[in-house]
Amino acid sequence: MTKENVTLNAKQESFAQALFNAYQNHQPLKMADWDGVVTDDDTAYAVQDRFAALKKLPTGGYKVSLTSKKTQDMFDSDCPLYGQQVDSHFLPSPALLSLKKQTMDPLLEVELGFRATEDLKPDDSLEDLLHKTTVCGTVELPDCRFTDWFPDLNKFNVMSDCAVGGFVVYGLERPADEVFATVEDAANVNMTLYHNGQKQSSGQSSEVLGNPFKSLSWLVGKLAEQGKEFRTGQLVSSGTFLLPPHLTKGVWTAKFDHGFGDVTVNVND
């Protein structure tokens, strides 16, 4: 089933509008008010499309979530999911954000980002994707239009809410085939996360479906199923290296190897 086959009912249309209203005014929804409104993947993506359309802003790219067995189990899923992200919510590092003015209930994830240097196709091999993208370190800040959402929000509402998309802060971009001699090398990127100079955790890119290029390939294929395309210039944050902490005030820095350098987010009130 593609998105063209899904017709939202009145309650689902109201849900998309409620998500948009919460996005605009930062007044969170209550999970109990919307339980059972969306009960399948196709409808969830159709609500997401409607929510994204209401923003009337360009889609700068995507985020992929549930790219590890642990996170899939948390949300009762057997595959990843994606969310459309507005262009203005992709920020170069170092970025400055206000918790009260720009977020609602954010987390922090550390990922690899891929930007398409030409349109990506569902029959592209992982090797093709290596030659058709740039790569960078990212700090993604998942955020949600529901109160007290993590980790209890059901999968379909996560999907409807653009995969709880917030901001993506990205670091130095380089041609992927210059960073990695082979696709397999992308599974061996290491990262350590610091908050105000204190080490918080560390992780490796192999946590992302075994290799972040597999996440990118999944996304390109899923978009094609829905009549969409990952276009030249769009960026995806491909899946987290670690379980996300809650975002708090201070300086958050993700330090990568492989020459990616640091990605920094300065968070104030």
JSON list of C-alpha atoms in Angstrom, two decimals, residues 31 35 74-75 147-155 157-158:
[
{"chain": "A", "resi": 31, "resn": "MET", "atom": "CA", "xyz": [-1.20, 10.30, 24.79]},
{"chain": "A", "resi": 35, "resn": "ASP", "atom": "CA", "xyz": [-4.56, 6.25, 21.55]},
{"chain": "A", "resi": 74, "resn": "MET", "atom": "CA", "xyz": [11.20, -0.67, 23.09]},
{"chain": "A", "resi": 75, "resn": "PHE", "atom": "CA", "xyz": [8.60, 0.40, 20.53]},
{"chain": "A", "resi": 147, "resn": "THR", "atom": "CA", "xyz": [3.96, 14.99, 27.09]},
{"chain": "A", "resi": 148, "resn": "ASP", "atom": "CA", "xyz": [5.96, 12.32, 28.98]},
{"chain": "A", "resi": 149, "resn": "TRP", "atom": "CA", "xyz": [6.51, 10.45, 25.75]},
{"chain": "A", "resi": 150, "resn": "PHE", "atom": "CA", "xyz": [9.75, 8.52, 26.15]},
{"chain": "A", "resi": 151, "resn": "PRO", "atom": "CA", "xyz": [9.75, 5.53, 26.08]},
{"chain": "A", "resi": 152, "resn": "ASP", "atom": "CA", "xyz": [5.98, 4.98, 26.32]},
{"chain": "A", "resi": 153, "resn": "LEU", "atom": "CA", "xyz": [4.61, 6.56, 23.14]},
{"chain": "A", "resi": 154, "resn": "ASN", "atom": "CA", "xyz": [3.31, 3.88, 20.79]},
{"chain": "A", "resi": 155, "resn": "LYS", "atom": "CA", "xyz": [5.05, 3.29, 17.48]},
{"chain": "A", "resi": 157, "resn": "ASN", "atom": "CA", "xyz": [2.09, 7.91, 17.11]},
{"chain": "A", "resi": 158, "resn": "VAL", "atom": "CA", "xyz": [5.89, 8.15, 16.87]}
]
